[in-house]
Structures are given as structure tokens and as C-alpha cells.
Amino acid sequence: MVKRAFFTIPLCLLLIGVIVASFVLMGMKPETGKVSQAQRLAEHTKPAVVRIIDYAIVGWQFNNPNDPEVDAILAQLNYQSVVGGSGSGAIISSDGYIVTNAHVVESTQLEDTDIANVAFEQLVGIMADYFQVDYNTAYDYMLTYTQYTGIQRVLKVILPGGDILDGEVKSYGAPVNEGKDVAVLKIEGKNLPTLKLGNSDNIQNQDNIWVSGYPAAADSELLSPDSSLVSSMNAGQISATDKKTEQGSPVIQINAAATHGNSGGPVINEAGEIIGLLTFRGDTVNGQEVQGFNFSVPVNTVKEFVNQAGAKNTGSDTDRLYKEGLELYWGGYYKNALDKFEAVQRIYPNHSEIKKFIANSEERTGDSKTLWSDYKTIFYIVDGVAGLFIIILLVFTFAFKPKKQAAAVAAAPAPASTPPPTPQSTIPDLNNDGKIDVQDIILALQEQQKKQEKKNDE
């Protein structure tokens, strides 16, 4: 056993080392320490942040044929006024539910007469500026000769990938100056990128946050048309958690920069969760907006309207595959990342970021690291074989002992026993005649002594 152990025990230890090494390799995760938290959040968030366009088109009829100048201006406007604006929102379910502000979609929620009044005031302002008359004079004149002929409501959601879809309001709170500034929209879609709703009860002053959306200040004629599809993200902190509107609705004060167009955009925490929706900015000073004093609706208020709409905050396979691909990409596993990104493209072709990452991954496949966890099946087979060998070696070492020689001899069949031959006496029969002959005895003893000496010499 000792001789065997010198060979088998080191071999068992080697096989155990192979098994341990395989589990270590399988458990290795991509190292992404060089990627900042802000960069990670930005890439995770962008695909689910949308631009919302909400407006109403009001048609006009001018009834003074004696005023061709006003009629000419109306003709340039195609006898129409457009009332509305744009904002931001976030997709919260893979089937297309979106959260935003109520005031972002207010234009299509107003009554016809309210829309017409807003559009008429806008038209009066145009005429007053053009003819250089005071507003009231222009108002009275246009009220006499103008009437609206129809109203067309338009609510569009522009996805980061460029798709423009019809939106439908499923639940609606109230604009910012009336109460809870929340609306939930629905678009048609599947496998859409999403963001998770967090818990605003857990926030604290000075928590790091990021505001994502489509600020109008970031739009410029100098930028390409595609740039309007790219959301912006600004960092900041929570400044106050206990403030309320005049109507008693809670709001969160933040210091991240934001402006027109950001309304309805998500406020993201360090975990990548929505903790609020940007709703309004602080008062102006000398007619100028002061940055760093913005407010958001807490996400727990948003959840009330999500429930009213019958929506579920569910993620998608698109989210999972995209995030897995990003971690692999940032870790240098470009071949494996490419597989994930291509899987995203198959189930959601219009993903805003996927073409970029596919192209970058293809360019870097030559520098790709090996992801050992992809070889789990092979490792399991090797570990199984190694484990079997360990068992065999241990049994060989300790279970089978060599048989003793005595046992082997004892086990051999014994030969048939025969009685030993009867020894013959070297002393002659002294009693042949019944008499003792001393001379014969002496001769016999001498003869026996010679034989003994001869035997000793041999």
C-alpha cells in the first residue's frame, strides 16, 4: 500500500487541482472596472428614453374679403395654427407603456373650445406683430372675422431608433399647476427596451441622480437630423425630498441641469432605476432661467397612474441581452459580445445602439479574450472523468492489499500423508540367543561412533 500511495496520492491531488481550476475559470466574470458608473447608466438608459410630440392643428376661415393682407398671411399659414410642444418619456414595459408628464400631452387632452382659444390667441399674436398694432386691437378684429373650422389631434412617440409611432393616453393626471403631473401612454410594440421603476421612499438628500431626455436647448440647426434622436443625460444630486406643490402633491428638488423638452424625462438613480419624472423648473430671475433648481414627480406617484393604466413594469429579453453584451464588450470579450448584440438585433431590429456595438465588436474580434464560462460542458466532462479517476486510484490504494505468503502456502492443497519409515536400529539384535554378549555391544558402539564421525566430516 505504501508503494502505491507514493504514486496515487500525488496524482489524485493533481486531478483535484484540475477540477478546482475548472470551477475558477467557469466562475470568472468580465472585468469592467474601467467603465464609469455614469457611462454604464447612459448606455443602459438611452434605448428606452423617447421623445414625445403632442399637438393639435386648428383650421381657420377668414370672412372679410375686403382685407387681402390678413387673408394672405393666413394663406401662408395654410389657414392653420399648431398648438402643442414636445417632451420626453421613458418606456417601462416591453409591450409599449410609457410614462411622462401630463402637461407634455396636455394639448390633445383639452376640449375643442379650449384648443381653439389657445390657437386663436397664438394667431392674434402673429397678426399684432406683423401689422404693428396692439394685441387687444388685433384680438377684436380677428374675433369678428375669423372662426375655426376643425381640430386635428396628433400624439406621436419618436423612439431613439427613429421609429415614429402613434401614442394613446391610457391614464392622465393633471398639468403641473393643477396637481399630479403624470400621464401614461401606450404604443404598439414588442421586445422594447425598458427602464425599471424604483422606490422614491428610499431616496435621500445628496443622492446622485441623472436626468435623461431631449432638451430643446440641445437641438440646433447646425446638428444633423439624426442628432434629434439622441437623448442627453445630465448628472446632479437630490437637493430636497420633502417639498410639495400648492395642491399638496410631493415633488423632489434636484440640481441637475434641465430645460424645455426635458419635461417627462426620467430621473435615474445609481441603480439605473427611475425615481422620478422631471416636471418643472424653478422661477426665473430677471427673465432668465436659473439652472440647478428643478423638480420631479416622485416615482411612487407615477406608479399610481401606471396601475390605473393597467400597465406592468416588466423588462424584456432585449434589455437582458443588451446589458449582457455591454458587460462582455467592456470586459474585452468582443466575440461573445457580438453574439449578444446580434441576438438583440434579431428580436428588436430598430434598437438605437445595436448597430454601433455590432460594428465595433466586429472590428475588435481579433483582440477578444476567451470567455471560459462558454466551455462549461467540456469542463463538466473533464471534471467527471477526473473525479472517476480519483475514486479508482483511492480504491486501488486502500482497498486491495497484497496477500501474505503464509496465506498463500496455507491455501495450497496439502499432499497425501504417508507414514514415516520405521527407523532401523544400528545395534544388532542382542537377544537372538537370549544372552548378552558384551563384545558384541562394544563392537556395535564402535561401529555407531564411526558412522557419527563420518557424518560429522561430511
Short mmCIF file of C-alpha atoms in Angstrom, two decimals:
data_model
loop_
_atom_site.label_atom_id
_atom_site.label_comp_id
_atom_site.label_asym_id
_atom_site.label_seq_id
_atom_site.Cartn_x
_atom_site.Cartn_y
_atom_site.Cartn_z
CA MET A 1 0.00 0.00 0.00
CA VAL A 2 2.82 2.40 0.86
CA LYS A 3 4.48 1.98 -2.51
CA ARG A 4 1.18 2.58 -4.33
CA ALA A 5 0.39 5.70 -2.29
CA PHE A 6 3.63 7.36 -3.43
CA PHE A 7 2.21 7.24 -6.95
CA THR A 8 -1.57 7.56 -6.49
CA ILE A 9 -1.83 10.34 -3.88
CA PRO A 10 0.09 12.98 -5.92
CA LEU A 11 -1.95 12.02 -8.98
CA CYS A 12 -5.19 12.46 -7.01
CA LEU A 13 -4.05 15.89 -5.84
CA LEU A 14 -3.26 16.86 -9.42
CA LEU A 15 -6.73 15.80 -10.58
CA ILE A 16 -8.33 17.72 -7.71
CA GLY A 17 -6.37 20.79 -8.84
CA VAL A 18 -7.76 20.35 -12.36
CA ILE A 19 -11.32 20.30 -11.00
CA VAL A 20 -10.77 23.38 -8.83
CA ALA A 21 -9.18 25.27 -11.73
CA SER A 22 -12.13 24.47 -13.99
CA PHE A 23 -14.61 25.90 -11.50
CA VAL A 24 -12.49 29.03 -11.08
CA LEU A 25 -12.37 29.56 -14.84
CA MET A 26 -16.11 28.95 -15.23
CA GLY A 27 -16.86 31.46 -12.49
CA MET A 28 -14.75 34.25 -13.95
CA LYS A 29 -16.76 37.36 -14.86
CA PRO A 30 -15.77 40.12 -17.29
CA GLU A 31 -13.71 42.85 -15.63
CA THR A 32 -15.40 46.18 -16.36
CA GLY A 33 -13.76 48.36 -13.72
CA LYS A 34 -12.53 50.83 -16.33
CA VAL A 35 -16.12 51.77 -17.27
CA SER A 36 -17.54 54.57 -15.13
CA GLN A 37 -20.91 54.28 -13.48
CA ALA A 38 -22.20 57.26 -15.46
CA GLN A 39 -21.15 55.68 -18.75
CA ARG A 40 -22.79 52.39 -17.82
CA LEU A 41 -26.05 54.14 -16.86
CA ALA A 42 -26.04 56.24 -20.02
CA GLU A 43 -25.72 53.20 -22.28
CA HIS A 44 -28.36 51.27 -20.33
CA THR A 45 -30.81 54.18 -20.34
CA LYS A 46 -30.61 55.65 -23.85
CA PRO A 47 -32.56 52.97 -25.73
CA ALA A 48 -35.64 53.41 -23.50
CA VAL A 49 -35.88 57.24 -23.43
CA VAL A 50 -38.30 58.61 -26.04
CA ARG A 51 -39.28 61.96 -27.47
CA ILE A 52 -42.97 62.85 -27.38
CA ILE A 53 -44.63 65.26 -29.81
CA ASP A 54 -48.12 66.36 -28.82
CA TYR A 55 -50.04 68.97 -30.80
CA ALA A 56 -53.38 69.98 -32.26
CA ILE A 57 -53.92 71.51 -35.70
CA VAL A 58 -56.68 74.13 -35.83
CA GLY A 59 -58.16 75.11 -39.19
CA TRP A 60 -59.29 78.72 -39.82
CA GLN A 61 -61.75 80.50 -42.03
CA PHE A 62 -61.37 84.26 -42.63
CA ASN A 63 -64.62 86.05 -43.51
CA ASN A 64 -63.53 89.53 -44.66
CA PRO A 65 -62.95 89.56 -48.41
CA ASN A 66 -62.05 93.23 -48.20
CA ASP A 67 -58.84 92.53 -46.28
CA PRO A 68 -56.50 90.65 -48.64
CA GLU A 69 -53.46 91.31 -46.41
CA VAL A 70 -54.78 89.30 -43.48
CA ASP A 71 -56.04 86.66 -45.88
CA ALA A 72 -52.57 86.46 -47.46
CA ILE A 73 -50.95 85.86 -44.08
CA LEU A 74 -53.47 83.13 -43.31
CA ALA A 75 -52.75 81.59 -46.70
CA GLN A 76 -49.05 81.45 -45.84
CA LEU A 77 -50.05 79.58 -42.68
CA ASN A 78 -52.20 77.27 -44.80
CA TYR A 79 -55.15 78.62 -42.77
CA GLN A 80 -53.91 76.59 -39.81
CA SER A 81 -52.43 77.06 -36.36
CA VAL A 82 -50.49 74.43 -34.45
CA VAL A 83 -50.79 74.21 -30.67
CA GLY A 84 -48.58 71.94 -28.62
CA GLY A 85 -45.00 71.04 -27.96
CA SER A 86 -42.57 68.26 -27.21
CA GLY A 87 -41.26 66.49 -24.17
CA SER A 88 -39.60 63.31 -23.03
CA GLY A 89 -40.68 59.99 -21.60
CA ALA A 90 -39.48 56.52 -20.67
CA ILE A 91 -40.63 53.08 -21.79
CA ILE A 92 -41.46 50.92 -18.77
CA SER A 93 -42.80 47.74 -20.37
CA SER A 94 -41.72 45.57 -23.27
CA ASP A 95 -45.16 45.94 -24.88
CA GLY A 96 -45.01 49.73 -25.08
CA TYR A 97 -46.24 51.55 -21.97
CA ILE A 98 -44.56 54.94 -21.47
CA VAL A 99 -44.51 57.35 -18.51
CA THR A 100 -44.29 61.11 -18.99
CA ASN A 101 -45.78 64.37 -17.68
CA ALA A 102 -49.44 65.22 -18.06
CA HIS A 103 -48.51 68.68 -19.34
CA VAL A 104 -46.43 67.12 -22.15
CA VAL A 105 -49.61 65.65 -23.68
CA GLU A 106 -51.98 68.37 -22.50
CA SER A 107 -52.71 69.78 -25.96
CA THR A 108 -54.50 66.67 -27.16
CA GLN A 109 -56.41 66.27 -23.89
CA LEU A 110 -58.09 69.70 -23.94
CA GLU A 111 -61.64 70.28 -25.10
CA ASP A 112 -62.07 71.61 -28.65
CA THR A 113 -63.04 75.08 -27.48
CA ASP A 114 -60.02 75.27 -25.18
CA ILE A 115 -57.70 74.23 -28.00
CA ALA A 116 -59.34 76.74 -30.35
CA ASN A 117 -58.93 79.54 -27.81
CA VAL A 118 -55.21 78.79 -27.35
CA ALA A 119 -54.72 78.64 -31.11
CA PHE A 120 -56.68 81.86 -31.63
CA GLU A 121 -54.53 83.75 -29.13
CA GLN A 122 -51.47 82.50 -30.96
CA LEU A 123 -52.91 83.70 -34.28
CA VAL A 124 -53.74 87.11 -32.83
CA GLY A 125 -50.15 87.48 -31.65
CA ILE A 126 -48.88 86.80 -35.17
CA MET A 127 -51.19 89.46 -36.65
CA ALA A 128 -50.35 92.03 -33.97
CA ASP A 129 -46.63 91.59 -34.60
CA TYR A 130 -46.99 91.72 -38.36
CA PHE A 131 -49.18 94.84 -38.52
CA GLN A 132 -47.50 96.50 -35.54
CA VAL A 133 -50.77 97.03 -33.64
CA ASP A 134 -51.57 96.39 -30.02
CA TYR A 135 -52.75 92.94 -29.05
CA ASN A 136 -56.29 93.92 -27.99
CA THR A 137 -56.98 95.67 -31.30
CA ALA A 138 -55.82 92.64 -33.25
CA TYR A 139 -57.83 90.38 -30.96
CA ASP A 140 -61.11 92.25 -31.53
CA TYR A 141 -60.58 92.38 -35.29
CA MET A 142 -59.76 88.68 -35.69
CA LEU A 143 -62.59 87.67 -33.37
CA THR A 144 -65.02 89.47 -35.69
CA TYR A 145 -63.88 87.86 -38.96
CA THR A 146 -62.30 84.53 -38.02
CA GLN A 147 -63.70 81.19 -36.93
CA TYR A 148 -62.16 77.74 -36.56
CA THR A 149 -63.28 75.01 -38.93
CA GLY A 150 -61.87 71.90 -37.30
CA ILE A 151 -59.31 70.44 -34.94
CA GLN A 152 -56.94 67.54 -35.55
CA ARG A 153 -55.15 66.00 -32.57
CA VAL A 154 -51.74 64.37 -33.05
CA LEU A 155 -49.74 62.43 -30.46
CA LYS A 156 -46.51 60.89 -31.72
CA VAL A 157 -43.77 59.00 -29.92
CA ILE A 158 -40.33 59.06 -31.52
CA LEU A 159 -38.16 56.14 -30.49
CA PRO A 160 -34.36 56.50 -30.30
CA GLY A 161 -34.04 54.15 -33.26
CA GLY A 162 -36.03 56.55 -35.45
CA ASP A 163 -39.46 54.90 -35.46
CA ILE A 164 -42.36 57.35 -35.19
CA LEU A 165 -45.42 55.72 -33.64
CA ASP A 166 -48.90 56.83 -32.66
CA GLY A 167 -49.37 57.25 -28.94
CA GLU A 168 -52.52 56.77 -26.90
CA VAL A 169 -53.11 58.25 -23.45
CA LYS A 170 -54.11 55.48 -21.02
CA SER A 171 -54.10 57.45 -17.77
CA TYR A 172 -53.81 61.16 -17.19
CA GLY A 173 -53.19 63.20 -14.05
CA ALA A 174 -53.21 66.96 -14.20
CA PRO A 175 -50.80 69.56 -15.55
CA VAL A 176 -48.18 70.84 -13.17
CA ASN A 177 -50.18 73.81 -11.91
CA GLU A 178 -53.16 71.60 -11.02
CA GLY A 179 -51.80 68.51 -9.28
CA LYS A 180 -50.05 65.27 -10.14
CA ASP A 181 -48.23 65.89 -13.41
CA VAL A 182 -48.22 62.32 -14.76
CA ALA A 183 -49.52 60.58 -17.87
CA VAL A 184 -49.15 57.01 -19.11
CA LEU A 185 -49.10 56.40 -22.86
CA LYS A 186 -49.26 53.26 -24.96
CA ILE A 187 -47.59 52.50 -28.29
CA GLU A 188 -47.63 49.30 -30.31
CA GLY A 189 -44.50 47.22 -29.93
CA LYS A 190 -42.84 44.14 -28.50
CA ASN A 191 -39.42 43.41 -27.04
CA LEU A 192 -38.96 47.14 -26.46
CA PRO A 193 -36.11 48.40 -24.26
CA THR A 194 -37.35 49.38 -20.80
CA LEU A 195 -36.40 51.10 -17.56
CA LYS A 196 -37.26 49.85 -14.09
CA LEU A 197 -39.37 51.89 -11.68
CA GLY A 198 -37.61 52.36 -8.34
CA ASN A 199 -38.91 53.46 -4.93
CA SER A 200 -38.88 57.17 -4.14
CA ASP A 201 -39.39 56.45 -0.44
CA ASN A 202 -35.77 55.32 -0.32
CA ILE A 203 -34.18 58.50 -1.68
CA GLN A 204 -32.07 60.82 0.47
CA ASN A 205 -30.62 64.28 0.14
CA GLN A 206 -27.44 64.40 -1.94
CA ASP A 207 -28.09 61.05 -3.61
CA ASN A 208 -26.51 61.03 -7.05
CA ILE A 209 -29.03 61.20 -9.89
CA TRP A 210 -29.05 61.60 -13.67
CA VAL A 211 -31.68 63.33 -15.81
CA SER A 212 -32.26 61.94 -19.28
CA GLY A 213 -34.33 63.43 -22.08
CA TYR A 214 -34.49 65.67 -25.13
CA PRO A 215 -33.88 69.28 -24.06
CA ALA A 216 -34.79 71.82 -26.70
CA ALA A 217 -31.58 73.67 -25.90
CA ALA A 218 -29.65 70.70 -27.31
CA ASP A 219 -31.39 70.98 -30.68
CA SER A 220 -29.59 73.12 -33.21
CA GLU A 221 -29.76 73.82 -36.91
CA LEU A 222 -26.05 73.08 -37.01
CA LEU A 223 -26.65 69.46 -35.99
CA SER A 224 -27.64 66.63 -38.29
CA PRO A 225 -31.29 65.48 -38.36
CA ASP A 226 -30.28 62.23 -36.68
CA SER A 227 -28.99 64.18 -33.69
CA SER A 228 -32.58 64.89 -32.67
CA LEU A 229 -32.91 61.16 -31.90
CA VAL A 230 -30.07 61.22 -29.37
CA SER A 231 -31.09 61.86 -25.77
CA SER A 232 -28.98 63.86 -23.35
CA MET A 233 -28.03 62.87 -19.80
CA ASN A 234 -27.00 65.34 -17.10
CA ALA A 235 -25.70 64.47 -13.65
CA GLY A 236 -26.69 66.02 -10.35
CA GLN A 237 -27.87 65.35 -6.81
CA ILE A 238 -31.11 65.42 -4.90
CA SER A 239 -31.42 68.79 -3.20
CA ALA A 240 -34.63 68.28 -1.20
CA THR A 241 -37.07 65.41 -0.67
CA ASP A 242 -39.91 66.92 1.36
CA LYS A 243 -41.30 69.70 -0.84
CA LYS A 244 -44.87 69.81 -2.16
CA THR A 245 -46.88 71.72 -4.75
CA GLU A 246 -49.63 74.15 -3.74
CA GLN A 247 -52.08 71.28 -4.22
CA GLY A 248 -50.13 69.12 -1.76
CA SER A 249 -48.53 66.78 -4.27
CA PRO A 250 -44.97 65.75 -3.33
CA VAL A 251 -42.05 66.77 -5.53
CA ILE A 252 -38.31 66.12 -5.45
CA GLN A 253 -35.90 69.02 -5.93
CA ILE A 254 -32.77 68.24 -7.94
CA ASN A 255 -29.83 70.33 -9.15
CA ALA A 256 -29.18 68.59 -12.49
CA ALA A 257 -29.36 70.93 -15.48
CA ALA A 258 -32.62 70.70 -17.45
CA THR A 259 -34.71 72.85 -19.75
CA HIS A 260 -37.71 72.82 -22.09
CA GLY A 261 -38.06 69.42 -23.70
CA ASN A 262 -36.71 67.59 -20.65
CA SER A 263 -40.20 67.54 -19.15
CA GLY A 264 -41.39 63.99 -18.57
CA GLY A 265 -37.87 62.60 -18.81
CA PRO A 266 -36.75 60.05 -16.23
CA VAL A 267 -34.63 60.88 -13.21
CA ILE A 268 -32.32 57.88 -12.70
CA ASN A 269 -30.62 56.70 -9.51
CA GLU A 270 -27.31 54.86 -9.20
CA ALA A 271 -29.05 51.51 -9.71
CA GLY A 272 -30.41 52.64 -13.08
CA GLU A 273 -33.97 52.89 -11.75
CA ILE A 274 -36.47 55.70 -12.32
CA ILE A 275 -37.02 57.60 -9.07
CA GLY A 276 -38.95 60.49 -10.64
CA LEU A 277 -40.05 62.37 -13.77
CA LEU A 278 -38.80 65.88 -14.40
CA THR A 279 -41.83 68.18 -14.22
CA PHE A 280 -40.98 71.89 -13.86
CA ARG A 281 -38.18 74.33 -13.22
CA GLY A 282 -37.70 76.99 -10.58
CA ASP A 283 -38.79 80.60 -11.09
CA THR A 284 -36.86 82.80 -13.46
CA VAL A 285 -34.63 85.65 -12.29
CA ASN A 286 -34.73 88.78 -14.45
CA GLY A 287 -36.47 86.75 -17.11
CA GLN A 288 -33.73 84.14 -17.22
CA GLU A 289 -33.95 80.52 -16.14
CA VAL A 290 -31.71 79.65 -13.23
CA GLN A 291 -30.19 76.19 -13.53
CA GLY A 292 -29.92 73.87 -10.56
CA PHE A 293 -33.47 74.36 -9.28
CA ASN A 294 -35.59 71.70 -10.97
CA PHE A 295 -38.34 69.46 -9.67
CA SER A 296 -39.58 65.97 -10.42
CA VAL A 297 -42.66 63.91 -9.64
CA PRO A 298 -41.70 61.04 -7.29
CA VAL A 299 -41.88 57.63 -8.93
CA ASN A 300 -44.29 56.33 -6.29
CA THR A 301 -46.78 58.93 -7.55
CA VAL A 302 -46.07 57.76 -11.09
CA LYS A 303 -46.89 54.18 -10.06
CA GLU A 304 -50.44 55.23 -9.18
CA PHE A 305 -51.07 56.13 -12.81
CA VAL A 306 -49.22 53.07 -14.09
CA ASN A 307 -51.65 50.93 -12.09
CA GLN A 308 -54.63 52.93 -13.40
CA ALA A 309 -53.48 52.25 -16.95
CA GLY A 310 -53.23 48.51 -16.27
CA ALA A 311 -49.55 48.55 -17.17
CA LYS A 312 -46.87 46.27 -15.75
CA ASN A 313 -43.28 47.37 -15.25
CA THR A 314 -41.72 44.38 -16.99
CA GLY A 315 -38.32 44.05 -18.58
CA SER A 316 -37.60 42.35 -21.89
CA ASP A 317 -35.16 39.91 -23.46
CA THR A 318 -33.85 42.95 -25.31
CA ASP A 319 -32.78 44.52 -22.01
CA ARG A 320 -31.13 41.34 -20.75
CA LEU A 321 -29.20 40.54 -23.93
CA TYR A 322 -28.14 44.15 -24.45
CA LYS A 323 -26.80 44.53 -20.90
CA GLU A 324 -25.03 41.16 -21.07
CA GLY A 325 -23.48 42.24 -24.35
CA LEU A 326 -22.29 45.53 -22.89
CA GLU A 327 -20.60 43.82 -19.93
CA LEU A 328 -18.82 41.43 -22.29
CA TYR A 329 -17.87 44.29 -24.62
CA TRP A 330 -16.46 46.42 -21.81
CA GLY A 331 -14.58 43.38 -20.49
CA GLY A 332 -12.85 42.77 -23.84
CA TYR A 333 -14.83 39.65 -24.81
CA TYR A 334 -15.76 41.03 -28.21
CA LYS A 335 -16.70 37.73 -29.88
CA ASN A 336 -19.10 36.87 -27.09
CA ALA A 337 -20.47 40.42 -27.03
CA LEU A 338 -21.09 40.22 -30.77
CA ASP A 339 -23.27 37.13 -30.25
CA LYS A 340 -25.38 39.02 -27.69
CA PHE A 341 -25.73 42.15 -29.84
CA GLU A 342 -26.74 40.11 -32.88
CA ALA A 343 -29.36 38.36 -30.74
CA VAL A 344 -30.73 41.79 -29.79
CA GLN A 345 -30.89 42.80 -33.43
CA ARG A 346 -32.86 39.67 -34.30
CA ILE A 347 -35.61 40.31 -31.76
CA TYR A 348 -35.60 44.13 -31.93
CA PRO A 349 -34.01 45.33 -35.19
CA ASN A 350 -34.52 49.06 -34.56
CA HIS A 351 -32.55 49.21 -31.32
CA SER A 352 -30.85 52.61 -31.32
CA GLU A 353 -27.40 51.46 -30.15
CA ILE A 354 -27.04 47.96 -31.53
CA LYS A 355 -25.59 48.69 -34.97
CA LYS A 356 -22.80 50.73 -33.41
CA PHE A 357 -21.83 48.00 -30.96
CA ILE A 358 -22.03 45.27 -33.60
CA ALA A 359 -19.66 47.20 -35.85
CA ASN A 360 -17.24 47.92 -33.00
CA SER A 361 -17.28 44.30 -31.84
CA GLU A 362 -16.59 43.01 -35.34
CA GLU A 363 -13.59 45.31 -35.64
CA ARG A 364 -12.11 44.02 -32.38
CA THR A 365 -12.76 40.28 -32.60
CA GLY A 366 -9.04 39.68 -33.19
CA ASP A 367 -8.31 41.10 -29.73
CA SER A 368 -11.13 39.23 -28.00
CA LYS A 369 -10.43 37.47 -24.71
CA THR A 370 -11.50 33.88 -24.04
CA LEU A 371 -14.69 33.54 -22.01
CA TRP A 372 -14.14 30.25 -20.20
CA SER A 373 -17.72 30.01 -18.98
CA ASP A 374 -18.70 29.19 -22.57
CA TYR A 375 -16.89 25.86 -22.15
CA LYS A 376 -18.90 24.62 -19.17
CA THR A 377 -19.96 21.40 -20.88
CA ILE A 378 -16.36 20.48 -21.65
CA PHE A 379 -15.29 21.39 -18.12
CA TYR A 380 -18.06 19.24 -16.63
CA ILE A 381 -16.98 16.26 -18.73
CA VAL A 382 -13.33 16.72 -17.73
CA ASP A 383 -14.30 17.12 -14.08
CA GLY A 384 -16.42 13.97 -14.23
CA VAL A 385 -13.60 11.93 -15.74
CA ALA A 386 -11.12 13.36 -13.21
CA GLY A 387 -13.46 12.52 -10.34
CA LEU A 388 -13.85 8.95 -11.60
CA PHE A 389 -10.08 8.52 -11.81
CA ILE A 390 -9.70 9.83 -8.26
CA ILE A 391 -12.16 7.21 -6.99
CA ILE A 392 -10.39 4.42 -8.88
CA LEU A 393 -6.99 5.48 -7.57
CA LEU A 394 -8.20 5.66 -3.98
CA VAL A 395 -9.81 2.24 -4.21
CA PHE A 396 -6.64 0.84 -5.79
CA THR A 397 -4.55 2.34 -3.00
CA PHE A 398 -6.54 1.45 0.09
CA ALA A 399 -9.00 -1.33 -0.75
CA PHE A 400 -6.77 -4.02 -2.36
CA LYS A 401 -3.95 -5.31 -0.06
CA PRO A 402 -1.26 -7.95 -1.11
CA LYS A 403 -1.82 -11.50 0.23
CA LYS A 404 0.68 -12.88 2.78
CA GLN A 405 2.97 -15.74 1.77
CA ALA A 406 1.76 -17.87 4.65
CA ALA A 407 -1.76 -17.44 3.48
CA ALA A 408 -0.71 -18.46 0.01
CA VAL A 409 1.03 -21.61 1.35
CA ALA A 410 -1.89 -22.43 3.54
CA ALA A 411 -4.17 -22.10 0.60
CA ALA A 412 -2.17 -24.63 -1.45
CA PRO A 413 -3.56 -28.23 -1.38
CA ALA A 414 -1.70 -30.46 1.12
CA PRO A 415 -0.02 -33.62 -0.35
CA ALA A 416 -1.31 -37.03 0.70
CA SER A 417 0.28 -38.06 4.01
CA THR A 418 2.32 -41.31 4.24
CA PRO A 419 3.62 -42.76 7.48
CA PRO A 420 7.37 -42.18 8.01
CA PRO A 421 9.57 -45.24 7.58
CA THR A 422 10.36 -47.10 10.73
CA PRO A 423 13.97 -46.40 11.71
CA GLN A 424 16.21 -49.41 11.77
CA SER A 425 18.37 -49.91 14.77
CA THR A 426 22.12 -49.90 14.20
CA ILE A 427 22.59 -52.12 17.23
CA PRO A 428 22.31 -55.77 16.31
CA ASP A 429 19.76 -57.84 17.95
CA LEU A 430 21.50 -58.89 21.12
CA ASN A 431 18.87 -61.18 22.24
CA ASN A 432 18.93 -63.68 19.47
CA ASP A 433 20.09 -66.34 21.76
CA GLY A 434 18.79 -64.73 24.88
CA LYS A 435 22.32 -63.99 26.09
CA ILE A 436 24.05 -60.66 26.41
CA ASP A 437 27.40 -60.57 24.63
CA VAL A 438 29.49 -57.64 25.88
CA GLN A 439 31.88 -57.90 22.99
CA ASP A 440 29.07 -57.53 20.54
CA ILE A 441 27.90 -54.43 22.35
CA ILE A 442 31.33 -52.83 22.22
CA LEU A 443 31.66 -53.58 18.51
CA ALA A 444 28.25 -52.15 17.86
CA LEU A 445 29.02 -48.94 19.74
CA GLN A 446 32.31 -48.52 17.89
CA GLU A 447 30.57 -49.01 14.60
CA GLN A 448 27.96 -46.40 15.53
CA GLN A 449 30.69 -43.93 16.59
CA LYS A 450 32.47 -44.32 13.23
CA LYS A 451 29.26 -43.58 11.39
CA GLN A 452 28.71 -40.47 13.51
CA GLU A 453 32.27 -39.20 12.85
CA LYS A 454 31.87 -39.86 9.16
CA LYS A 455 28.60 -37.93 9.19
CA ASN A 456 30.26 -35.04 11.01
CA ASP A 457 33.09 -34.97 8.46
CA GLU A 458 30.58 -34.69 5.68
#
